Amino acid sequence: MTETVIVLDPISESTATRLRALLPPGLVLEHGTSRDEAHQQAIIAEADYAISGQIAVPGSVLRAARRLKLLHKWGVGTDNLDLVTAAELGIKVARTTGSNAIPVAEFTISLMIAALRNLAFGHAELMKGNWRGWGSLPVESYTLSGKTVGIVGFGAIGKAVARMLSGFDCEILYNKSRRLTVDEEQRLGVAYADLPTLLATADVVTLHCPLTPATTGMIDRAALRTMKPTAVLVNVARGGVVIEDDLIAALRAREIHSAAMDVFEIEPLPSDHPLLTLDNIVVTPHIAAGTVDNFDKTVRHMFRNITHAHEGTPIPAQDIVVG
């Protein structure tokens, strides 16, 4: 029997064509064309399996599903999905654990360098015809090599960042809820630090933790004030980990050197958001995980899990979030 997969995110027809080329037998794929909740409710009503990338899936949308077996995250972070309602309705939730570690880690390194070296500012000014060379930049430029980098959250992405930083001769501190073994720390060339020590010591603080009640608002004005005035904050985790109003105030006051962000409290970021008025920030529209050469790998991973649900076989335990 043919069953229906719905991608809830509005995607292009070219992306839909690429997805359909990888679709396993017995499945057909449709996709959203709007973020409007009524539209989301209408399309999920016809879905056997639903996929969400960045679009929120609240309980009101899930309750409109008539036969949904599985809600699958296209990626890793599930904070945009109403897991409580999914569990109440008996809808399984899964994700593609580890699928985006390398793309996000590479992007993280690029954001570090971009912030440290004024790349975004220099580019934007030159595109306007303004030659803002060394000496006329908003903040001083620094190398990444030889710096202390603090990694907050040390799963697949955090570990990939640590491995990539080895070529920069950085001292690497990490913080996570469960400390690694001594052998693991030595193999990765990292040292554990509690969060206050990491924030006070690191030249670059990079966030790779999930958004949970414990991490929501974790980087506030008080935390920012413990960082070095020459430090850079990178956030490729989730927007809610950082209180944006506090970060804006800290950047305007030059309490830290700069920031680089790929994720925000509200997405899409409003065009009049005050973050966009700053000269010591790099902002990108939640694109760290997306690369052409990682597309097929991630989609095949996701479709394998959907096939398990389609055939009634177990989804691998590391990918199950609810169910």
PDB file of C-alpha atoms in Angstrom:
ATOM      1  CA  MET A   1       0.000   0.000   0.000  1.00  0.00           C
ATOM      2  CA  THR A   2       1.298   3.455  -0.929  1.00  0.00           C
ATOM      3  CA  GLU A   3       1.628   5.901   1.950  1.00  0.00           C
ATOM      4  CA  THR A   4       2.185   9.663   2.004  1.00  0.00           C
ATOM      5  CA  VAL A   5       5.177  11.598   3.308  1.00  0.00           C
ATOM      6  CA  ILE A   6       4.559  15.325   3.847  1.00  0.00           C
ATOM      7  CA  VAL A   7       7.420  17.800   4.198  1.00  0.00           C
ATOM      8  CA  LEU A   8       5.805  20.500   6.314  1.00  0.00           C
ATOM      9  CA  ASP A   9       8.375  23.167   5.450  1.00  0.00           C
ATOM     10  CA  PRO A  10       7.718  25.204   2.309  1.00  0.00           C
ATOM     11  CA  ILE A  11      10.417  23.930  -0.064  1.00  0.00           C
ATOM     12  CA  SER A  12      11.206  24.562  -3.699  1.00  0.00           C
ATOM     13  CA  GLU A  13      10.117  22.186  -6.446  1.00  0.00           C
ATOM     14  CA  SER A  14      13.781  21.480  -7.198  1.00  0.00           C
ATOM     15  CA  THR A  15      14.301  20.334  -3.598  1.00  0.00           C
ATOM     16  CA  ALA A  16      11.133  18.234  -3.772  1.00  0.00           C
ATOM     17  CA  THR A  17      12.425  16.605  -6.971  1.00  0.00           C
ATOM     18  CA  ARG A  18      15.703  15.721  -5.261  1.00  0.00           C
ATOM     19  CA  LEU A  19      13.805  14.237  -2.339  1.00  0.00           C
ATOM     20  CA  ARG A  20      11.545  12.169  -4.587  1.00  0.00           C
ATOM     21  CA  ALA A  21      14.582  10.762  -6.402  1.00  0.00           C
ATOM     22  CA  LEU A  22      15.690   9.243  -3.069  1.00  0.00           C
ATOM     23  CA  LEU A  23      12.233   8.166  -1.897  1.00  0.00           C
ATOM     24  CA  PRO A  24      11.896   4.435  -1.121  1.00  0.00           C
ATOM     25  CA  PRO A  25       9.241   2.317  -2.885  1.00  0.00           C
ATOM     26  CA  GLY A  26       5.728   2.455  -1.471  1.00  0.00           C
ATOM     27  CA  LEU A  27       5.914   6.136  -0.553  1.00  0.00           C
ATOM     28  CA  VAL A  28       4.835   9.363  -2.250  1.00  0.00           C
ATOM     29  CA  LEU A  29       6.015  12.820  -1.183  1.00  0.00           C
ATOM     30  CA  GLU A  30       4.243  16.170  -1.031  1.00  0.00           C
ATOM     31  CA  HIS A  31       5.261  19.384   0.680  1.00  0.00           C
ATOM     32  CA  GLY A  32       4.008  22.562   2.260  1.00  0.00           C
ATOM     33  CA  THR A  33       3.710  25.860   0.424  1.00  0.00           C
ATOM     34  CA  SER A  34       3.062  28.141   3.402  1.00  0.00           C
ATOM     35  CA  ARG A  35       3.935  28.505   7.085  1.00  0.00           C
ATOM     36  CA  ASP A  36       0.315  29.388   7.849  1.00  0.00           C
ATOM     37  CA  GLU A  37      -1.067  27.114  10.561  1.00  0.00           C
ATOM     38  CA  ALA A  38      -4.309  26.385   8.719  1.00  0.00           C
ATOM     39  CA  HIS A  39      -2.288  25.187   5.723  1.00  0.00           C
ATOM     40  CA  GLN A  40      -0.114  23.053   7.983  1.00  0.00           C
ATOM     41  CA  GLN A  41      -3.176  21.474   9.553  1.00  0.00           C
ATOM     42  CA  ALA A  42      -4.657  20.736   6.138  1.00  0.00           C
ATOM     43  CA  ILE A  43      -1.579  18.978   4.748  1.00  0.00           C
ATOM     44  CA  ILE A  44      -0.729  16.994   7.880  1.00  0.00           C
ATOM     45  CA  ALA A  45      -4.283  15.616   7.889  1.00  0.00           C
ATOM     46  CA  GLU A  46      -3.368  13.559   4.797  1.00  0.00           C
ATOM     47  CA  ALA A  47       0.062  12.428   6.025  1.00  0.00           C
ATOM     48  CA  ASP A  48       1.184   9.002   7.137  1.00  0.00           C
ATOM     49  CA  TYR A  49       4.631  10.464   7.851  1.00  0.00           C
ATOM     50  CA  ALA A  50       5.559  14.124   8.348  1.00  0.00           C
ATOM     51  CA  ILE A  51       8.954  15.813   8.094  1.00  0.00           C
ATOM     52  CA  SER A  52       9.890  19.115   9.732  1.00  0.00           C
ATOM     53  CA  GLY A  53      13.140  20.942   9.175  1.00  0.00           C
ATOM     54  CA  GLN A  54      12.865  24.399  10.718  1.00  0.00           C
ATOM     55  CA  ILE A  55       9.108  24.896  10.798  1.00  0.00           C
ATOM     56  CA  ALA A  56       7.386  24.644  14.183  1.00  0.00           C
ATOM     57  CA  VAL A  57       4.974  21.764  14.725  1.00  0.00           C
ATOM     58  CA  PRO A  58       2.729  22.683  17.668  1.00  0.00           C
ATOM     59  CA  GLY A  59       0.084  20.496  19.239  1.00  0.00           C
ATOM     60  CA  SER A  60      -2.652  22.252  17.271  1.00  0.00           C
ATOM     61  CA  VAL A  61      -1.067  20.993  14.037  1.00  0.00           C
ATOM     62  CA  LEU A  62      -0.429  17.483  15.357  1.00  0.00           C
ATOM     63  CA  ARG A  63      -4.047  17.136  16.477  1.00  0.00           C
ATOM     64  CA  ALA A  64      -5.164  17.735  12.892  1.00  0.00           C
ATOM     65  CA  ALA A  65      -3.338  14.560  11.775  1.00  0.00           C
ATOM     66  CA  ARG A  66      -5.730  11.704  11.103  1.00  0.00           C
ATOM     67  CA  ARG A  67      -3.313   8.832  10.542  1.00  0.00           C
ATOM     68  CA  LEU A  68       0.190  10.129  11.311  1.00  0.00           C
ATOM     69  CA  LYS A  69       2.573   7.371  12.428  1.00  0.00           C
ATOM     70  CA  LEU A  70       5.851   9.263  12.567  1.00  0.00           C
ATOM     71  CA  LEU A  71       7.009  12.874  12.799  1.00  0.00           C
ATOM     72  CA  HIS A  72      10.610  13.095  11.623  1.00  0.00           C
ATOM     73  CA  LYS A  73      13.027  15.952  12.214  1.00  0.00           C
ATOM     74  CA  TRP A  74      15.140  16.807   9.174  1.00  0.00           C
ATOM     75  CA  GLY A  75      18.190  17.336  11.345  1.00  0.00           C
ATOM     76  CA  VAL A  76      18.837  16.908  15.049  1.00  0.00           C
ATOM     77  CA  GLY A  77      17.289  19.583  17.290  1.00  0.00           C
ATOM     78  CA  THR A  78      13.660  18.837  18.174  1.00  0.00           C
ATOM     79  CA  ASP A  79      12.790  21.962  20.161  1.00  0.00           C
ATOM     80  CA  ASN A  80      10.493  23.088  17.312  1.00  0.00           C
ATOM     81  CA  LEU A  81       8.318  19.990  17.776  1.00  0.00           C
ATOM     82  CA  ASP A  82       5.635  19.518  20.439  1.00  0.00           C
ATOM     83  CA  LEU A  83       6.961  16.263  21.864  1.00  0.00           C
ATOM     84  CA  VAL A  84       4.455  16.153  24.717  1.00  0.00           C
ATOM     85  CA  THR A  85       1.469  16.238  22.366  1.00  0.00           C
ATOM     86  CA  ALA A  86       3.124  13.728  20.041  1.00  0.00           C
ATOM     87  CA  ALA A  87       3.486  11.317  22.951  1.00  0.00           C
ATOM     88  CA  GLU A  88      -0.131  11.890  24.030  1.00  0.00           C
ATOM     89  CA  LEU A  89      -1.341  11.125  20.503  1.00  0.00           C
ATOM     90  CA  GLY A  90       0.880   8.050  20.112  1.00  0.00           C
ATOM     91  CA  ILE A  91       2.903   9.628  17.290  1.00  0.00           C
ATOM     92  CA  LYS A  92       6.523   8.523  17.149  1.00  0.00           C
ATOM     93  CA  VAL A  93       9.205  11.193  16.713  1.00  0.00           C
ATOM     94  CA  ALA A  94      12.652  10.547  15.254  1.00  0.00           C
ATOM     95  CA  ARG A  95      15.677  12.498  14.049  1.00  0.00           C
ATOM     96  CA  THR A  96      18.851  12.024  12.001  1.00  0.00           C
ATOM     97  CA  THR A  97      21.364  11.802  14.839  1.00  0.00           C
ATOM     98  CA  GLY A  98      24.854  12.942  13.850  1.00  0.00           C
ATOM     99  CA  SER A  99      23.913  13.585  10.224  1.00  0.00           C
ATOM    100  CA  ASN A 100      24.941  17.240  10.163  1.00  0.00           C
ATOM    101  CA  ALA A 101      27.984  17.163  12.443  1.00  0.00           C
ATOM    102  CA  ILE A 102      30.629  17.856   9.790  1.00  0.00           C
ATOM    103  CA  PRO A 103      28.772  20.644   7.926  1.00  0.00           C
ATOM    104  CA  VAL A 104      27.885  22.427  11.179  1.00  0.00           C
ATOM    105  CA  ALA A 105      31.401  22.024  12.580  1.00  0.00           C
ATOM    106  CA  GLU A 106      32.959  23.476   9.421  1.00  0.00           C
ATOM    107  CA  PHE A 107      30.483  26.346   9.504  1.00  0.00           C
ATOM    108  CA  THR A 108      31.343  26.974  13.153  1.00  0.00           C
ATOM    109  CA  ILE A 109      35.042  27.355  12.351  1.00  0.00           C
ATOM    110  CA  SER A 110      34.180  29.766   9.536  1.00  0.00           C
ATOM    111  CA  LEU A 111      32.042  31.862  11.890  1.00  0.00           C
ATOM    112  CA  MET A 112      34.873  32.020  14.428  1.00  0.00           C
ATOM    113  CA  ILE A 113      37.283  33.363  11.825  1.00  0.00           C
ATOM    114  CA  ALA A 114      34.697  35.697  10.299  1.00  0.00           C
ATOM    115  CA  ALA A 115      34.000  37.300  13.692  1.00  0.00           C
ATOM    116  CA  LEU A 116      37.636  37.456  14.770  1.00  0.00           C
ATOM    117  CA  ARG A 117      38.742  39.033  11.471  1.00  0.00           C
ATOM    118  CA  ASN A 118      35.876  41.463  10.700  1.00  0.00           C
ATOM    119  CA  LEU A 119      35.057  39.575   7.505  1.00  0.00           C
ATOM    120  CA  ALA A 120      31.337  40.344   7.418  1.00  0.00           C
ATOM    121  CA  PHE A 121      31.855  44.032   8.106  1.00  0.00           C
ATOM    122  CA  GLY A 122      34.623  44.365   5.527  1.00  0.00           C
ATOM    123  CA  HIS A 123      32.550  42.574   2.901  1.00  0.00           C
ATOM    124  CA  ALA A 124      29.408  44.608   3.556  1.00  0.00           C
ATOM    125  CA  GLU A 125      31.283  47.906   3.440  1.00  0.00           C
ATOM    126  CA  LEU A 126      33.167  47.078   0.254  1.00  0.00           C
ATOM    127  CA  MET A 127      29.925  46.022  -1.443  1.00  0.00           C
ATOM    128  CA  LYS A 128      28.685  49.554  -0.671  1.00  0.00           C
ATOM    129  CA  GLY A 129      31.833  51.005  -2.226  1.00  0.00           C
ATOM    130  CA  ASN A 130      33.561  51.806   1.077  1.00  0.00           C
ATOM    131  CA  TRP A 131      37.213  50.748   1.435  1.00  0.00           C
ATOM    132  CA  ARG A 132      37.443  50.042   5.173  1.00  0.00           C
ATOM    133  CA  GLY A 133      40.940  48.635   5.447  1.00  0.00           C
ATOM    134  CA  TRP A 134      42.948  47.622   8.479  1.00  0.00           C
ATOM    135  CA  GLY A 135      42.889  50.463  10.967  1.00  0.00           C
ATOM    136  CA  SER A 136      39.336  51.539  10.164  1.00  0.00           C
ATOM    137  CA  LEU A 137      37.531  48.389  11.323  1.00  0.00           C
ATOM    138  CA  PRO A 138      34.968  48.466  14.147  1.00  0.00           C
ATOM    139  CA  VAL A 139      36.921  46.067  16.381  1.00  0.00           C
ATOM    140  CA  GLU A 140      40.473  44.769  16.345  1.00  0.00           C
ATOM    141  CA  SER A 141      41.236  41.621  14.368  1.00  0.00           C
ATOM    142  CA  TYR A 142      42.661  38.482  15.958  1.00  0.00           C
ATOM    143  CA  THR A 143      43.906  35.116  14.723  1.00  0.00           C
ATOM    144  CA  LEU A 144      42.206  31.909  15.771  1.00  0.00           C
ATOM    145  CA  SER A 145      45.515  30.052  15.989  1.00  0.00           C
ATOM    146  CA  GLY A 146      46.774  29.538  19.510  1.00  0.00           C
ATOM    147  CA  LYS A 147      43.590  30.728  21.200  1.00  0.00           C
ATOM    148  CA  THR A 148      41.573  29.023  23.927  1.00  0.00           C
ATOM    149  CA  VAL A 149      38.228  27.802  22.601  1.00  0.00           C
ATOM    150  CA  GLY A 150      35.402  26.793  24.915  1.00  0.00           C
ATOM    151  CA  ILE A 151      32.849  24.353  23.496  1.00  0.00           C
ATOM    152  CA  VAL A 152      29.516  24.275  25.349  1.00  0.00           C
ATOM    153  CA  GLY A 153      27.757  21.028  24.483  1.00  0.00           C
ATOM    154  CA  PHE A 154      29.966  18.181  23.380  1.00  0.00           C
ATOM    155  CA  GLY A 155      27.981  15.789  21.245  1.00  0.00           C
ATOM    156  CA  ALA A 156      28.772  14.839  17.655  1.00  0.00           C
ATOM    157  CA  ILE A 157      29.047  18.474  16.506  1.00  0.00           C
ATOM    158  CA  GLY A 158      31.102  19.671  19.468  1.00  0.00           C
ATOM    159  CA  LYS A 159      33.528  16.788  19.040  1.00  0.00           C
ATOM    160  CA  ALA A 160      33.847  17.499  15.309  1.00  0.00           C
ATOM    161  CA  VAL A 161      34.654  21.148  16.106  1.00  0.00           C
ATOM    162  CA  ALA A 162      37.341  20.001  18.555  1.00  0.00           C
ATOM    163  CA  ARG A 163      38.932  17.732  15.932  1.00  0.00           C
ATOM    164  CA  MET A 164      38.973  20.525  13.347  1.00  0.00           C
ATOM    165  CA  LEU A 165      40.506  22.973  15.824  1.00  0.00           C
ATOM    166  CA  SER A 166      43.507  20.685  16.358  1.00  0.00           C
ATOM    167  CA  GLY A 167      45.086  22.184  13.233  1.00  0.00           C
ATOM    168  CA  PHE A 168      44.900  25.669  14.777  1.00  0.00           C
ATOM    169  CA  ASP A 169      46.962  24.722  17.848  1.00  0.00           C
ATOM    170  CA  CYS A 170      44.105  25.808  20.132  1.00  0.00           C
ATOM    171  CA  GLU A 171      43.650  24.897  23.763  1.00  0.00           C
ATOM    172  CA  ILE A 172      40.178  23.362  23.885  1.00  0.00           C
ATOM    173  CA  LEU A 173      37.880  23.379  26.896  1.00  0.00           C
ATOM    174  CA  TYR A 174      34.514  21.657  26.862  1.00  0.00           C
ATOM    175  CA  ASN A 175      31.428  21.604  29.039  1.00  0.00           C
ATOM    176  CA  LYS A 176      28.630  19.045  29.035  1.00  0.00           C
ATOM    177  CA  SER A 177      26.316  17.435  31.547  1.00  0.00           C
ATOM    178  CA  ARG A 178      28.288  14.189  31.645  1.00  0.00           C
ATOM    179  CA  ARG A 179      32.068  14.431  31.608  1.00  0.00           C
ATOM    180  CA  LEU A 180      34.073  12.242  29.222  1.00  0.00           C
ATOM    181  CA  THR A 181      36.498   9.628  30.448  1.00  0.00           C
ATOM    182  CA  VAL A 182      40.141  10.638  30.801  1.00  0.00           C
ATOM    183  CA  ASP A 183      41.012   8.458  27.799  1.00  0.00           C
ATOM    184  CA  GLU A 184      38.372  10.233  25.652  1.00  0.00           C
ATOM    185  CA  GLU A 185      39.629  13.647  26.735  1.00  0.00           C
ATOM    186  CA  GLN A 186      43.203  12.730  25.874  1.00  0.00           C
ATOM    187  CA  ARG A 187      42.218  11.275  22.518  1.00  0.00           C
ATOM    188  CA  LEU A 188      40.336  14.447  21.566  1.00  0.00           C
ATOM    189  CA  GLY A 189      42.884  16.784  23.129  1.00  0.00           C
ATOM    190  CA  VAL A 190      40.332  18.556  25.323  1.00  0.00           C
ATOM    191  CA  ALA A 191      39.960  19.487  28.983  1.00  0.00           C
ATOM    192  CA  TYR A 192      36.747  19.699  30.992  1.00  0.00           C
ATOM    193  CA  ALA A 193      35.742  23.032  32.562  1.00  0.00           C
ATOM    194  CA  ASP A 194      32.636  24.068  34.447  1.00  0.00           C
ATOM    195  CA  LEU A 195      30.634  26.733  32.633  1.00  0.00           C
ATOM    196  CA  PRO A 196      31.779  29.764  34.686  1.00  0.00           C
ATOM    197  CA  THR A 197      35.435  28.780  34.223  1.00  0.00           C
ATOM    198  CA  LEU A 198      34.946  28.164  30.504  1.00  0.00           C
ATOM    199  CA  LEU A 199      33.246  31.532  29.966  1.00  0.00           C
ATOM    200  CA  ALA A 200      35.927  33.403  31.886  1.00  0.00           C
ATOM    201  CA  THR A 201      38.860  31.621  30.210  1.00  0.00           C
ATOM    202  CA  ALA A 202      37.951  31.154  26.549  1.00  0.00           C
ATOM    203  CA  ASP A 203      38.848  33.531  23.732  1.00  0.00           C
ATOM    204  CA  VAL A 204      36.059  31.946  21.687  1.00  0.00           C
ATOM    205  CA  VAL A 205      32.918  30.448  23.237  1.00  0.00           C
ATOM    206  CA  THR A 206      30.939  28.262  20.837  1.00  0.00           C
ATOM    207  CA  LEU A 207      27.507  26.861  21.675  1.00  0.00           C
ATOM    208  CA  HIS A 208      26.466  23.349  20.592  1.00  0.00           C
ATOM    209  CA  CYS A 209      24.013  22.395  23.343  1.00  0.00           C
ATOM    210  CA  PRO A 210      20.346  21.468  22.896  1.00  0.00           C
ATOM    211  CA  LEU A 211      17.626  23.894  23.925  1.00  0.00           C
ATOM    212  CA  THR A 212      16.253  22.563  27.206  1.00  0.00           C
ATOM    213  CA  PRO A 213      14.813  24.157  30.348  1.00  0.00           C
ATOM    214  CA  ALA A 214      18.355  24.092  31.757  1.00  0.00           C
ATOM    215  CA  THR A 215      19.945  25.853  28.767  1.00  0.00           C
ATOM    216  CA  THR A 216      17.189  28.341  27.891  1.00  0.00           C
ATOM    217  CA  GLY A 217      18.560  31.829  28.540  1.00  0.00           C
ATOM    218  CA  MET A 218      21.852  30.365  29.757  1.00  0.00           C
ATOM    219  CA  ILE A 219      23.896  33.106  28.090  1.00  0.00           C
ATOM    220  CA  ASP A 220      22.508  36.246  29.686  1.00  0.00           C
ATOM    221  CA  ARG A 221      24.044  39.626  30.537  1.00  0.00           C
ATOM    222  CA  ALA A 222      25.629  38.252  33.705  1.00  0.00           C
ATOM    223  CA  ALA A 223      27.255  35.397  31.770  1.00  0.00           C
ATOM    224  CA  LEU A 224      28.449  37.749  29.032  1.00  0.00           C
ATOM    225  CA  ARG A 225      30.039  40.045  31.599  1.00  0.00           C
ATOM    226  CA  THR A 226      32.213  37.162  32.840  1.00  0.00           C
ATOM    227  CA  MET A 227      33.730  36.728  29.370  1.00  0.00           C
ATOM    228  CA  LYS A 228      36.912  38.437  28.210  1.00  0.00           C
ATOM    229  CA  PRO A 229      36.418  41.810  26.483  1.00  0.00           C
ATOM    230  CA  THR A 230      38.295  40.289  23.527  1.00  0.00           C
ATOM    231  CA  ALA A 231      36.130  37.133  23.443  1.00  0.00           C
ATOM    232  CA  VAL A 232      33.853  35.985  20.628  1.00  0.00           C
ATOM    233  CA  LEU A 233      30.523  34.213  21.124  1.00  0.00           C
ATOM    234  CA  VAL A 234      29.366  31.783  18.413  1.00  0.00           C
ATOM    235  CA  ASN A 235      25.855  30.319  18.474  1.00  0.00           C
ATOM    236  CA  VAL A 236      24.937  27.524  16.070  1.00  0.00           C
ATOM    237  CA  ALA A 237      22.871  25.696  18.709  1.00  0.00           C
ATOM    238  CA  ARG A 238      19.444  27.283  19.222  1.00  0.00           C
ATOM    239  CA  GLY A 239      18.454  30.918  19.518  1.00  0.00           C
ATOM    240  CA  GLY A 240      16.831  30.516  22.911  1.00  0.00           C
ATOM    241  CA  VAL A 241      20.134  29.585  24.564  1.00  0.00           C
ATOM    242  CA  VAL A 242      21.171  33.250  24.280  1.00  0.00           C
ATOM    243  CA  ILE A 243      19.080  36.161  25.532  1.00  0.00           C
ATOM    244  CA  GLU A 244      19.347  38.343  22.449  1.00  0.00           C
ATOM    245  CA  ASP A 245      18.541  41.655  24.163  1.00  0.00           C
ATOM    246  CA  ASP A 246      21.382  40.993  26.597  1.00  0.00           C
ATOM    247  CA  LEU A 247      23.762  40.098  23.774  1.00  0.00           C
ATOM    248  CA  ILE A 248      22.841  43.272  21.861  1.00  0.00           C
ATOM    249  CA  ALA A 249      23.557  45.375  24.952  1.00  0.00           C
ATOM    250  CA  ALA A 250      26.896  43.623  25.512  1.00  0.00           C
ATOM    251  CA  LEU A 251      27.969  44.073  21.890  1.00  0.00           C
ATOM    252  CA  ARG A 252      26.992  47.732  21.814  1.00  0.00           C
ATOM    253  CA  ALA A 253      28.924  48.345  25.045  1.00  0.00           C
ATOM    254  CA  ARG A 254      31.913  46.390  23.645  1.00  0.00           C
ATOM    255  CA  GLU A 255      31.792  44.135  26.699  1.00  0.00           C
ATOM    256  CA  ILE A 256      32.821  41.316  24.357  1.00  0.00           C
ATOM    257  CA  HIS A 257      34.625  41.557  21.020  1.00  0.00           C
ATOM    258  CA  SER A 258      31.932  40.190  18.735  1.00  0.00           C
ATOM    259  CA  ALA A 259      29.418  37.451  18.074  1.00  0.00           C
ATOM    260  CA  ALA A 260      28.442  35.157  15.227  1.00  0.00           C
ATOM    261  CA  MET A 261      24.964  33.644  15.055  1.00  0.00           C
ATOM    262  CA  ASP A 262      23.203  31.221  12.745  1.00  0.00           C
ATOM    263  CA  VAL A 263      20.170  30.723  15.016  1.00  0.00           C
ATOM    264  CA  PHE A 264      17.759  33.161  16.623  1.00  0.00           C
ATOM    265  CA  GLU A 265      14.936  33.393  19.146  1.00  0.00           C
ATOM    266  CA  ILE A 266      12.529  34.192  16.290  1.00  0.00           C
ATOM    267  CA  GLU A 267      13.040  32.667  12.848  1.00  0.00           C
ATOM    268  CA  PRO A 268      12.923  34.015  10.205  1.00  0.00           C
ATOM    269  CA  LEU A 269      14.699  36.958  11.839  1.00  0.00           C
ATOM    270  CA  PRO A 270      12.617  40.141  11.363  1.00  0.00           C
ATOM    271  CA  SER A 271      14.204  42.582   8.915  1.00  0.00           C
ATOM    272  CA  ASP A 272      14.094  45.383  11.509  1.00  0.00           C
ATOM    273  CA  HIS A 273      15.726  43.327  14.283  1.00  0.00           C
ATOM    274  CA  PRO A 274      18.326  45.322  16.270  1.00  0.00           C
ATOM    275  CA  LEU A 275      20.923  42.565  15.783  1.00  0.00           C
ATOM    276  CA  LEU A 276      21.095  43.744  12.170  1.00  0.00           C
ATOM    277  CA  THR A 277      22.221  47.210  13.246  1.00  0.00           C
ATOM    278  CA  LEU A 278      25.451  46.045  14.896  1.00  0.00           C
ATOM    279  CA  ASP A 279      28.908  46.280  13.332  1.00  0.00           C
ATOM    280  CA  ASN A 280      30.537  43.570  15.464  1.00  0.00           C
ATOM    281  CA  ILE A 281      28.331  40.612  14.602  1.00  0.00           C
ATOM    282  CA  VAL A 282      28.100  37.997  11.854  1.00  0.00           C
ATOM    283  CA  VAL A 283      24.572  36.736  11.150  1.00  0.00           C
ATOM    284  CA  THR A 284      23.466  33.934   8.832  1.00  0.00           C
ATOM    285  CA  PRO A 285      19.939  32.532   8.247  1.00  0.00           C
ATOM    286  CA  HIS A 286      20.137  29.097   9.944  1.00  0.00           C
ATOM    287  CA  ILE A 287      22.166  27.531   7.132  1.00  0.00           C
ATOM    288  CA  ALA A 288      24.964  25.775   9.023  1.00  0.00           C
ATOM    289  CA  ALA A 289      23.678  22.256   8.367  1.00  0.00           C
ATOM    290  CA  GLY A 290      22.810  22.679   4.701  1.00  0.00           C
ATOM    291  CA  THR A 291      25.309  21.519   2.076  1.00  0.00           C
ATOM    292  CA  VAL A 292      24.687  19.905  -1.285  1.00  0.00           C
ATOM    293  CA  ASP A 293      27.187  17.141  -0.614  1.00  0.00           C
ATOM    294  CA  ASN A 294      25.537  16.219   2.704  1.00  0.00           C
ATOM    295  CA  PHE A 295      21.980  16.329   1.354  1.00  0.00           C
ATOM    296  CA  ASP A 296      21.757  12.755   0.063  1.00  0.00           C
ATOM    297  CA  LYS A 297      23.385  11.274   3.164  1.00  0.00           C
ATOM    298  CA  THR A 298      20.979  13.018   5.535  1.00  0.00           C
ATOM    299  CA  VAL A 299      17.884  12.322   3.441  1.00  0.00           C
ATOM    300  CA  ARG A 300      18.749   8.626   3.065  1.00  0.00           C
ATOM    301  CA  HIS A 301      19.177   8.446   6.842  1.00  0.00           C
ATOM    302  CA  MET A 302      15.747  10.045   7.323  1.00  0.00           C
ATOM    303  CA  PHE A 303      14.073   7.875   4.706  1.00  0.00           C
ATOM    304  CA  ARG A 304      15.564   4.713   6.266  1.00  0.00           C
ATOM    305  CA  ASN A 305      13.803   5.599   9.489  1.00  0.00           C
ATOM    306  CA  ILE A 306      10.544   6.279   7.664  1.00  0.00           C
ATOM    307  CA  THR A 307      10.913   2.932   5.872  1.00  0.00           C
ATOM    308  CA  HIS A 308      11.285   1.214   9.248  1.00  0.00           C
ATOM    309  CA  ALA A 309       7.971   2.765  10.310  1.00  0.00           C
ATOM    310  CA  HIS A 310       6.405   1.876   6.951  1.00  0.00           C
ATOM    311  CA  GLU A 311       7.486  -1.763   7.269  1.00  0.00           C
ATOM    312  CA  GLY A 312       6.792  -2.051  10.991  1.00  0.00           C
ATOM    313  CA  THR A 313      10.437  -2.617  11.960  1.00  0.00           C
ATOM    314  CA  PRO A 314      12.239  -0.781  14.789  1.00  0.00           C
ATOM    315  CA  ILE A 315      13.826   2.612  14.176  1.00  0.00           C
ATOM    316  CA  PRO A 316      17.394   2.656  15.601  1.00  0.00           C
ATOM    317  CA  ALA A 317      17.311   3.626  19.263  1.00  0.00           C
ATOM    318  CA  GLN A 318      19.719   6.563  18.862  1.00  0.00           C
ATOM    319  CA  ASP A 319      17.274   8.220  16.451  1.00  0.00           C
ATOM    320  CA  ILE A 320      14.103   7.764  18.506  1.00  0.00           C
ATOM    321  CA  VAL A 321      12.951  10.845  20.459  1.00  0.00           C
ATOM    322  CA  VAL A 322       9.348   9.772  21.223  1.00  0.00           C
ATOM    323  CA  GLY A 323       8.069   6.229  20.915  1.00  0.00           C
TER     324      GLY A 323
END
